[in-house]
Coordinates of C-alpha atoms in Angstrom, one line a residue:
Chain A
M1 CA 135.9 137.7 120.9
G2 CA 134.6 140.9 122.4
Q3 CA 134.8 142.2 126.0
I4 CA 133.2 139.8 128.3
I5 CA 130.2 141.1 130.2
N6 CA 128.4 139.9 133.5
K7 CA 131.9 139.1 135.3
V8 CA 131.5 138.9 138.9
S9 CA 133.9 138.5 141.5
S10 CA 132.3 136.3 143.9
E11 CA 132.2 132.9 145.5
A12 CA 129.3 132.2 143.0
E13 CA 131.0 133.5 139.8
K14 CA 131.5 130.0 138.3
E15 CA 127.6 129.8 138.4
F16 CA 127.0 132.8 136.2
I17 CA 127.3 132.6 132.5
S18 CA 129.2 135.2 130.5
V19 CA 127.9 136.4 127.0
S20 CA 130.0 138.9 124.9
T21 CA 129.7 142.8 123.9
E22 CA 129.6 141.1 120.3
E23 CA 126.5 138.6 121.5
I24 CA 124.6 141.4 122.8
E25 CA 124.7 143.5 119.7
W26 CA 124.2 140.6 117.7
L27 CA 120.9 139.7 119.8
T28 CA 119.7 143.3 119.5
K29 CA 120.0 143.1 116.0
K30 CA 118.2 139.4 115.4
F31 CA 115.8 140.2 117.9
P32 CA 115.1 143.8 118.6
K33 CA 112.3 143.5 121.1
L34 CA 114.7 141.2 123.4
K35 CA 117.0 143.5 125.7
Y36 CA 119.9 142.9 127.7
V37 CA 119.9 143.8 131.1
E38 CA 123.2 143.5 133.4
G39 CA 122.9 142.4 137.0
T40 CA 123.9 139.6 139.1
P41 CA 122.5 137.7 137.3
S42 CA 122.4 139.2 134.1
K43 CA 119.3 138.5 131.9
I44 CA 117.8 139.0 128.9
E45 CA 114.3 140.0 128.6
G46 CA 111.2 140.8 126.4
L47 CA 109.3 139.6 123.3
L48 CA 110.9 136.6 121.3
E49 CA 109.4 136.4 117.8
F50 CA 109.7 133.5 115.6
E51 CA 108.5 131.5 112.7
A52 CA 109.4 128.0 112.3
S53 CA 108.1 125.0 110.6
Y54 CA 108.5 121.3 111.7
D55 CA 109.0 118.5 109.0
G56 CA 108.9 115.3 111.2
N57 CA 112.5 115.4 111.6
E58 CA 114.0 119.0 111.8
I59 CA 112.9 122.5 112.7
F60 CA 113.2 125.0 110.5
I61 CA 113.6 128.5 111.9
V62 CA 113.4 131.5 109.7
E63 CA 115.6 135.0 110.6
P64 CA 113.7 137.5 110.7
P65 CA 110.4 135.8 110.7
E66 CA 108.6 136.5 107.3
H67 CA 105.6 134.4 106.3
L68 CA 106.5 131.1 104.7
P69 CA 104.1 130.1 101.8
N70 CA 101.0 128.2 102.7
S71 CA 102.5 125.0 100.7
V72 CA 105.3 124.7 104.0
K73 CA 103.4 122.2 106.1
N74 CA 103.3 123.4 110.0
V75 CA 104.2 127.0 110.0
I76 CA 104.0 128.6 113.3
V77 CA 104.5 132.4 113.4
D78 CA 104.6 133.5 117.2
A79 CA 105.8 135.5 120.0
Y80 CA 106.3 134.8 124.0
N81 CA 107.4 137.0 126.6
I82 CA 110.5 135.4 128.2
E83 CA 113.2 136.3 130.7
I84 CA 116.7 134.5 130.5
H85 CA 118.3 134.5 133.9
L86 CA 122.2 134.0 132.9
I87 CA 123.0 131.7 135.5
K88 CA 123.5 127.7 136.0
N89 CA 121.3 125.8 138.3
E90 CA 122.2 122.3 140.0
Y91 CA 120.7 120.3 136.8
S92 CA 122.1 122.2 134.2
S93 CA 124.7 124.4 132.6
L94 CA 122.2 126.7 130.7
P95 CA 120.8 129.8 131.4
Q96 CA 117.5 129.9 133.4
I97 CA 114.7 130.5 131.3
K98 CA 110.7 131.6 132.4
E99 CA 107.9 132.7 130.1
T100 CA 106.9 135.7 131.7
G101 CA 103.6 135.7 129.9
N102 CA 102.3 133.0 131.7
R103 CA 100.7 131.6 128.6
I104 CA 102.0 128.1 129.2
I105 CA 100.9 128.1 132.3
K106 CA 97.3 129.2 131.3
Y107 CA 97.3 126.4 128.9
A108 CA 98.0 123.9 131.7
A109 CA 95.4 125.3 133.7
S110 CA 93.2 125.1 130.8
K111 CA 93.9 121.6 130.4
R112 CA 93.6 120.9 134.1
K113 CA 97.0 119.5 134.0
P114 CA 99.8 119.6 136.2
L115 CA 103.0 122.3 135.1
I116 CA 105.6 119.5 134.8
D117 CA 103.6 117.9 131.8
F118 CA 104.6 121.5 130.0
H119 CA 107.9 121.3 131.2
I120 CA 107.7 123.8 133.7
N121 CA 109.9 123.4 136.9
E122 CA 106.8 123.7 139.6
K123 CA 109.2 125.2 142.2
T124 CA 111.0 127.7 139.9
G125 CA 108.8 128.3 137.3
T126 CA 111.5 127.6 134.8
L127 CA 111.0 126.0 131.5
C128 CA 112.9 122.6 131.1
L129 CA 114.4 123.1 127.6
I130 CA 116.3 119.9 127.7
E131 CA 117.8 117.1 129.7
S132 CA 121.4 117.7 131.0
Q133 CA 123.1 114.9 129.5
M134 CA 121.9 116.1 126.1
E135 CA 123.5 119.3 126.1
A136 CA 126.4 118.4 124.5
F137 CA 124.4 117.1 121.8
H138 CA 122.6 120.0 120.8
L139 CA 125.1 122.7 121.6
P140 CA 128.2 120.8 120.6
N141 CA 129.9 124.1 120.5
G142 CA 128.6 124.8 124.4
F143 CA 126.7 127.6 125.1
N144 CA 126.7 130.6 123.1
L145 CA 123.2 132.9 122.3
S146 CA 122.5 132.2 119.3
D147 CA 122.4 128.1 119.4
Y148 CA 120.6 128.8 122.6
L149 CA 117.8 130.5 121.1
F150 CA 117.6 128.9 118.1
R151 CA 118.0 124.9 118.8
L152 CA 116.5 125.1 122.3
V153 CA 114.4 128.0 123.0
I154 CA 112.3 128.4 120.2
P155 CA 112.0 124.8 119.2
F156 CA 110.8 124.4 122.7
L157 CA 108.0 127.5 122.3
Y158 CA 107.2 126.2 118.7
A159 CA 106.0 122.8 120.2
H160 CA 103.9 124.3 122.8
S161 CA 102.1 126.5 120.1
Y162 CA 102.1 123.5 117.8
Q163 CA 100.3 121.9 120.9
E164 CA 98.0 124.3 121.7
K165 CA 96.9 124.3 118.0
N166 CA 96.9 120.9 117.4
N167 CA 96.4 119.4 121.0
S168 CA 99.4 117.1 120.3
R169 CA 103.0 117.7 120.6
P170 CA 105.1 117.6 117.2
W171 CA 107.9 115.5 118.7
G172 CA 108.6 113.2 121.8
E173 CA 109.7 114.3 125.1
W174 CA 111.3 112.4 128.0
N175 CA 109.8 111.2 131.2
H176 CA 110.0 113.4 134.2
G177 CA 112.7 113.3 136.4
N178 CA 115.0 110.4 136.8
L179 CA 113.3 108.5 134.4
G180 CA 114.5 111.2 131.8
V181 CA 117.7 111.3 132.8
L182 CA 118.2 107.2 132.6
E183 CA 116.2 107.5 129.0
S184 CA 118.6 110.1 127.6
Y185 CA 121.7 107.7 129.3
S186 CA 120.5 105.0 127.0
E187 CA 120.1 107.2 123.9
I188 CA 123.5 108.7 124.4
R189 CA 125.0 105.3 124.7
E190 CA 123.2 104.4 121.5
H191 CA 125.9 106.9 119.9
E192 CA 128.9 107.0 122.3
S193 CA 131.2 104.5 123.4
L194 CA 131.8 104.0 127.0
N195 CA 132.8 106.9 128.8
Q196 CA 133.5 107.1 132.9
G197 CA 132.7 111.0 132.8
R198 CA 129.3 110.5 131.2
V199 CA 128.9 107.4 133.9
V200 CA 129.8 109.8 136.7
N201 CA 127.3 112.5 135.4
C202 CA 124.2 110.4 135.1
I203 CA 125.0 109.3 138.8
K204 CA 125.4 112.7 140.0
L205 CA 122.2 113.4 138.6
L206 CA 120.4 110.4 140.0
K207 CA 121.7 111.2 143.5
I208 CA 119.6 114.8 143.3
D209 CA 116.5 112.5 142.9
K210 CA 114.1 111.5 145.9
N211 CA 114.8 108.2 144.6
W212 CA 118.1 107.8 145.2
D213 CA 118.2 105.5 147.5
V214 CA 116.3 102.6 145.4
Y215 CA 119.0 103.8 142.5
K216 CA 122.0 103.0 144.7
L217 CA 120.3 99.7 145.6
F218 CA 120.3 99.2 141.6
L219 CA 123.6 100.1 141.3
S220 CA 124.9 98.2 143.7
R221 CA 122.5 95.0 142.9
E222 CA 121.9 94.8 146.7
N223 CA 118.4 93.7 145.8
G224 CA 118.8 90.6 143.4
Y225 CA 117.5 90.1 140.2
K226 CA 116.8 93.4 137.9
R227 CA 113.9 91.6 136.3
Q228 CA 112.0 91.7 139.5
W229 CA 113.0 95.5 139.7
I230 CA 109.5 97.6 140.4
C231 CA 109.8 100.8 138.5
T232 CA 110.3 104.4 140.4
C233 CA 107.6 105.8 138.9
G234 CA 105.6 104.5 141.7
S235 CA 103.2 102.4 139.5
G236 CA 104.3 99.2 141.7
N237 CA 104.8 97.7 137.9
K238 CA 108.0 95.8 137.4
F239 CA 110.6 98.4 135.9
R240 CA 111.1 96.9 132.5
K241 CA 107.7 96.5 131.5
C242 CA 106.7 100.2 132.6
H243 CA 109.2 102.5 131.5
L244 CA 111.1 100.0 129.4
K245 CA 113.8 102.8 128.0
A246 CA 114.7 103.9 131.3
Y247 CA 115.0 100.3 132.2
K248 CA 117.5 100.0 129.5
G249 CA 119.3 102.9 130.3
L250 CA 119.4 101.7 134.2
V251 CA 120.9 98.3 133.1
M252 CA 123.3 100.0 130.8
L253 CA 124.7 102.3 133.6
I254 CA 125.1 99.7 136.0
R255 CA 126.9 97.9 133.6
D256 CA 128.9 100.8 132.6
F257 CA 129.8 101.9 136.8
E258 CA 130.9 98.2 137.2
S259 CA 133.5 98.8 134.3
F260 CA 135.0 101.4 136.6
P261 CA 136.2 100.1 139.8
E262 CA 138.0 103.4 140.5
I263 CA 134.6 105.0 140.8
K264 CA 133.0 102.6 143.0
T265 CA 132.9 105.3 146.1
I266 CA 130.6 108.0 144.4
I267 CA 127.5 105.9 145.4
Chain B
M1 CA 113.6 121.3 85.6
K2 CA 112.8 118.4 83.2
P3 CA 109.2 116.8 83.5
Q4 CA 110.5 113.9 85.0
E5 CA 112.1 115.8 87.8
Y6 CA 109.1 118.1 88.1
L7 CA 106.9 115.2 88.4
D8 CA 109.4 113.6 91.1
E9 CA 109.1 116.6 93.0
V10 CA 105.4 116.6 93.0
L11 CA 105.1 113.2 94.1
K12 CA 107.5 113.8 97.0
S13 CA 105.6 116.5 98.1
Q14 CA 102.7 114.4 98.3
T15 CA 104.3 111.7 99.7
L16 CA 103.7 110.8 103.4
S17 CA 107.0 109.0 105.4
G18 CA 106.0 106.4 107.9
D19 CA 107.0 108.5 110.7
S20 CA 105.0 111.9 109.6
E21 CA 102.7 113.5 112.2
E22 CA 99.8 112.7 110.1
I23 CA 100.5 108.7 109.7
K24 CA 101.5 108.8 113.1
A25 CA 98.0 110.2 114.2
L26 CA 96.4 107.8 112.0
Q27 CA 97.9 104.9 113.6
I28 CA 97.2 105.9 117.1
K29 CA 93.5 106.5 115.6
R30 CA 93.5 102.9 114.1
A31 CA 94.6 101.4 117.6
E32 CA 92.0 103.1 119.2
V33 CA 89.3 102.2 116.7
Q34 CA 90.5 98.5 117.1
G35 CA 90.2 98.7 120.9
V36 CA 86.6 99.8 120.7
L37 CA 85.7 97.1 118.2
E38 CA 87.8 94.4 120.0
K39 CA 86.2 95.7 123.2
Q40 CA 82.7 94.8 122.1
Y41 CA 83.5 91.9 119.8
G42 CA 86.4 90.2 121.2
T43 CA 89.0 89.3 118.8
T44 CA 86.7 87.7 116.5
P45 CA 86.2 90.0 113.6
T46 CA 89.3 90.6 111.1
I47 CA 90.5 94.4 111.6
R48 CA 92.9 95.2 109.0
Y49 CA 93.9 98.1 106.9
G50 CA 92.7 98.5 103.6
G51 CA 92.4 101.6 101.4
S52 CA 95.2 103.8 100.2
N53 CA 97.6 102.9 103.1
A54 CA 97.5 98.8 102.1
K55 CA 98.1 99.7 98.5
G56 CA 100.9 102.2 98.8
T57 CA 99.2 105.1 97.1
M58 CA 98.2 107.6 99.7
I59 CA 99.1 111.0 99.3
R60 CA 99.4 114.1 101.8
E61 CA 96.1 115.9 100.4
S62 CA 94.1 113.0 101.0
F63 CA 95.2 110.8 103.5
D64 CA 92.3 108.7 105.0
L65 CA 92.8 105.3 106.5
D66 CA 90.4 102.4 105.8
I67 CA 89.9 99.9 108.7
I68 CA 88.1 96.7 107.6
C69 CA 85.9 94.7 110.3
Y70 CA 84.7 91.5 108.9
F71 CA 82.9 89.1 110.9
G72 CA 83.2 85.6 110.0
S73 CA 81.1 83.6 107.6
D74 CA 78.9 82.0 110.7
D75 CA 79.5 84.7 113.1
T76 CA 76.5 86.5 114.2
S77 CA 77.9 88.3 117.3
A78 CA 76.8 91.7 115.7
G79 CA 73.9 90.6 113.9
D80 CA 72.5 88.0 111.3
T81 CA 72.0 90.5 108.2
L82 CA 75.0 92.5 106.6
K83 CA 72.3 95.4 107.5
E84 CA 72.3 94.4 111.0
I85 CA 76.1 94.1 111.1
Y86 CA 76.7 97.7 109.6
N87 CA 74.3 99.2 112.0
N88 CA 75.6 96.9 115.0
V89 CA 79.2 98.3 114.3
K90 CA 77.6 101.6 114.2
E91 CA 76.0 102.1 117.1
V92 CA 79.3 100.8 118.8
L93 CA 81.3 103.0 117.4
A94 CA 78.5 106.1 118.0
K95 CA 79.8 105.5 121.8
K96 CA 83.0 107.2 121.3
Y97 CA 82.7 109.2 117.7
F98 CA 80.6 110.8 115.7
V99 CA 79.7 108.5 113.0
E100 CA 78.8 109.7 109.4
P101 CA 77.3 106.6 107.5
K102 CA 78.8 106.4 103.9
K103 CA 77.4 103.8 101.0
S104 CA 79.3 101.2 102.7
A105 CA 81.6 102.7 105.4
L106 CA 81.3 104.5 108.4
R107 CA 83.5 107.9 108.6
L108 CA 84.6 108.6 112.1
L109 CA 84.8 112.1 113.3
S110 CA 84.8 113.6 116.9
N111 CA 81.8 114.8 119.0
E112 CA 83.1 118.3 117.8
K113 CA 82.7 117.1 113.9
V114 CA 86.3 117.1 113.6
D115 CA 87.3 114.3 110.7
F116 CA 89.8 112.0 111.8
H117 CA 90.3 110.8 108.1
V118 CA 89.1 107.2 109.1
D119 CA 86.6 105.2 107.5
V120 CA 85.4 101.8 109.2
V121 CA 84.3 99.4 106.6
P122 CA 82.1 96.6 108.2
G123 CA 81.1 93.1 106.7
R124 CA 81.0 89.3 106.7
F125 CA 83.3 87.2 104.9
T126 CA 81.6 84.7 102.2
D127 CA 82.9 81.6 103.8
E128 CA 85.3 79.9 105.8
N129 CA 88.1 81.1 103.8
N130 CA 88.0 84.5 105.1
S131 CA 88.8 85.7 101.5
D132 CA 86.0 87.4 99.8
A133 CA 83.2 89.3 101.9
F134 CA 79.8 90.8 101.6
L135 CA 79.7 94.4 102.4
F136 CA 76.3 96.2 102.9
Q137 CA 75.3 99.0 100.7
A138 CA 73.2 101.7 102.2
T139 CA 72.9 103.2 98.8
G140 CA 72.0 101.8 95.3
E141 CA 69.9 99.1 93.9
K142 CA 71.5 96.1 95.4
E143 CA 72.0 95.9 99.5
R144 CA 75.0 93.7 99.3
L145 CA 78.4 93.8 97.6
R146 CA 80.7 91.0 96.9
T147 CA 84.4 92.3 97.4
N148 CA 87.7 91.0 98.0
L149 CA 90.2 93.5 100.0
Q150 CA 93.4 91.4 98.8
K151 CA 92.6 91.1 95.4
H152 CA 92.2 94.6 95.4
I153 CA 95.2 95.6 97.0
D154 CA 97.1 93.2 95.0
Y155 CA 95.4 94.7 91.7
V156 CA 96.8 98.1 92.6
K157 CA 100.2 96.8 94.1
T158 CA 101.2 94.6 91.5
S159 CA 100.1 97.2 88.6
K160 CA 103.6 99.0 88.8
L161 CA 101.7 102.3 88.5
T162 CA 101.3 103.2 92.4
N163 CA 103.3 106.4 91.5
T164 CA 101.0 107.4 88.5
I165 CA 98.2 106.7 90.4
K166 CA 99.3 108.7 93.3
L167 CA 99.5 111.8 90.8
V168 CA 96.3 111.3 89.3
K169 CA 94.8 111.2 92.7
Y170 CA 96.4 114.6 93.2
W171 CA 95.5 115.5 90.0
K172 CA 91.8 114.8 90.9
I173 CA 92.0 116.8 93.9
L174 CA 93.3 119.6 91.8
K175 CA 90.5 119.4 89.4
G176 CA 87.9 119.0 91.9
L177 CA 86.8 115.9 89.8
Q178 CA 84.1 113.4 91.5
I179 CA 85.3 110.2 90.6
T180 CA 86.0 107.9 93.3
T181 CA 89.3 107.1 93.9
F182 CA 88.5 103.5 93.4
A183 CA 87.3 103.9 89.9
L184 CA 90.5 106.2 89.1
E185 CA 92.7 103.6 90.3
L186 CA 90.8 101.2 87.8
L187 CA 90.7 103.9 84.9
V188 CA 94.8 104.2 85.5
I189 CA 95.5 100.6 85.1
E190 CA 93.1 99.8 82.5
S191 CA 94.5 102.7 80.4
L192 CA 98.0 101.9 80.9
E193 CA 98.2 98.5 79.9
G194 CA 101.8 97.8 79.3
Y195 CA 103.0 101.0 80.9
S196 CA 104.7 101.3 84.1
D197 CA 106.0 103.8 86.4
D198 CA 109.5 103.2 85.3
K199 CA 109.0 103.9 81.6
G200 CA 108.5 107.6 82.8
L201 CA 105.9 109.5 84.8
D202 CA 105.6 111.9 82.5
K203 CA 104.9 109.3 79.6
C204 CA 102.2 107.1 81.7
L205 CA 100.6 110.9 82.5
A206 CA 100.7 111.9 79.1
K207 CA 99.4 108.5 77.5
L208 CA 96.5 108.7 80.4
F209 CA 95.1 112.1 79.5
D210 CA 95.2 111.0 75.9
K211 CA 93.5 107.8 76.3
L212 CA 90.8 110.0 79.0
A213 CA 90.7 113.0 76.7
N214 CA 89.8 111.2 73.3
D215 CA 88.5 107.8 74.1
I216 CA 86.8 107.5 77.2
D217 CA 84.0 106.0 76.3
N218 CA 85.9 102.8 75.0
I219 CA 87.5 102.2 78.6
K220 CA 86.0 99.5 80.6
I221 CA 86.2 99.3 84.3
E222 CA 85.8 96.3 86.0
D223 CA 86.0 95.1 89.9
P224 CA 89.0 92.8 90.2
A225 CA 87.2 91.1 92.9
N226 CA 84.1 90.1 91.2
P227 CA 84.7 91.2 87.6
Q228 CA 81.3 89.9 86.4
G229 CA 79.1 90.8 89.2
N230 CA 79.9 94.1 90.5
D231 CA 78.3 97.0 88.3
L232 CA 80.6 100.1 88.3
S233 CA 78.9 101.6 85.8
E234 CA 77.4 104.2 88.9
L235 CA 81.2 105.1 89.4
F236 CA 81.7 105.9 86.1
N237 CA 78.6 107.0 84.6
S238 CA 78.1 109.7 81.4
T239 CA 78.6 112.6 84.1
I240 CA 81.7 111.9 85.8
K241 CA 83.4 110.6 82.2
G242 CA 82.2 114.1 80.6
S243 CA 83.8 116.0 83.7
V244 CA 87.4 113.8 83.8
S245 CA 87.7 113.6 79.7
L246 CA 87.7 117.6 80.0
A247 CA 90.0 117.7 82.6
A248 CA 92.4 115.3 80.7
S249 CA 91.7 117.2 77.6
N250 CA 93.1 120.5 79.3
S251 CA 96.1 118.7 81.1
L252 CA 96.8 117.5 77.8
V253 CA 97.0 120.7 76.1
S254 CA 99.1 122.3 79.0
I255 CA 101.6 119.1 79.0
N256 CA 102.0 119.2 74.9
D257 CA 103.3 123.2 75.3
D258 CA 105.4 121.4 78.3
K259 CA 103.7 123.6 81.0
W260 CA 103.4 120.8 83.6
E261 CA 102.8 123.7 86.3
D262 CA 99.2 124.3 84.8
V263 CA 98.7 120.3 85.6
F264 CA 100.0 120.3 89.2
G265 CA 101.1 123.8 90.2
S266 CA 104.5 125.1 90.9
I267 CA 106.4 123.2 93.3
I268 CA 107.5 124.9 96.5
T269 CA 109.7 122.7 98.4
R270 CA 110.8 123.3 102.0
E271 CA 114.0 123.9 100.6
N272 CA 113.1 126.0 98.0
A273 CA 110.7 127.8 100.1
F274 CA 113.3 128.7 102.4
S275 CA 116.1 129.4 100.0
T276 CA 114.6 132.9 99.2
L277 CA 114.8 133.7 102.9
P278 CA 117.6 135.3 104.7
T279 CA 118.9 132.9 107.2
I280 CA 117.6 129.3 108.2
H281 CA 118.4 127.6 111.0
R282 CA 117.6 124.1 111.0
S283 CA 118.3 121.4 113.7
T284 CA 116.6 118.6 115.4
P285 CA 114.9 119.5 118.3
A286 CA 115.9 118.5 121.6
K287 CA 113.2 116.5 123.5
P288 CA 111.9 118.8 126.7
W289 CA 112.2 117.0 130.2
A290 CA 111.3 118.1 133.5
R291 CA 112.7 117.8 137.2

């Protein structure tokens, strides 16, 4: 490993994300139109160019971008102006990224849809690349610039380009807010056995939500039989009929939570 | 690459998986069309998949979806006559789509004329068994065609030649042939009596091209749903026979020289297209989210 850059000696140190000199060299070589700017926090800014294709299951990103034969389906060659702030936020341990060309924002406006529908946080303007519980699945080696760009950033931008072109998204998306958190939890538990850390983390994420009081009732089972629960999306419909995957995640979370009496106090 | 391996690759490149974007889009459109029809007629008509999707012969280059909409033999909710049914269904669909009338089917396009690859086929069952059906024919001598969707599906599905049929459908597109898919399917099955995909796709195609190139006038095709009643001569007239025979003859020369790529083109799979490039990053994309 090379020298660690972006170290700061403040209370906020733990919130900054470090990149090595080798990673910066790698970045400059692979993406010459992106540049690293040291600061507090440091950032990466400029034009991100890519060529990628999606086969219905996996995304293939060509590096460096070259024109693929026409016979390869869903090829997109595109570029976005971005700014990556090397700092964590309350939901994620990954850097915060903005699309500074405002292309996605303009597209959302043209469709008369809220930014959240295009996975942009309306308060901060940052892109919601991934639900935080899923980070370990997609970046199993933790954060590094290469995986971050090739596994999260470019696929996200590819999906937007695809949507502009085809008026539909190439792959699925989580529901907004805590429904997405619960959907993720449900999916994680399909692949992973019971894990106290996961339960704690999921509840921590739920606690940030405006509906936490409702979830708290669910978790403590104070409001009766779960089949009668009303969905937290505000539809007024029964939860299980409204957002089934989130409902499954919630039921699973409650069951898992009860398996660890020692963490009862976290709610 | 051996001929069979090459043809397997061609087939693979033309196969649409159930979760492909094209199929998903068709399924969504199908549900939408069904919704439009049921809103108008309730659940009275029988709405089902027909065409290559039901037969298992859909290919990437031509992935139209046929949706049949058959009314009961004594159901007059869409009209008394076949023509009235055809026109009534057309009007109902025209409230939401741009409808392009075809001989018996109604092709759906968006109002901006984007083709959804969806055909709706209105008709009426001949009796209460809900098996045979009559279709309206907007062109041709007869205004009424007797057919049987299930017999068509079974005829193709049980032929053991569905992969050969897929390749021949692709061949038809590559050679710009005007023969209908229905006639082509019948032609393949009739010409390859005693053959099956298992015998080898290269052998099936060689036999087929030989038959089409040298003996096309002796091939008789009949509608399995109504062998004596439906005249298919229009679908397989001398002009069509001439162009199919010529294309088969040229293809036969190519495969006799072991030049299969002259018939179906070079194979550029996703893997080997990328293999010539410096680095490929492949991953399962993460679903985006928003707080």
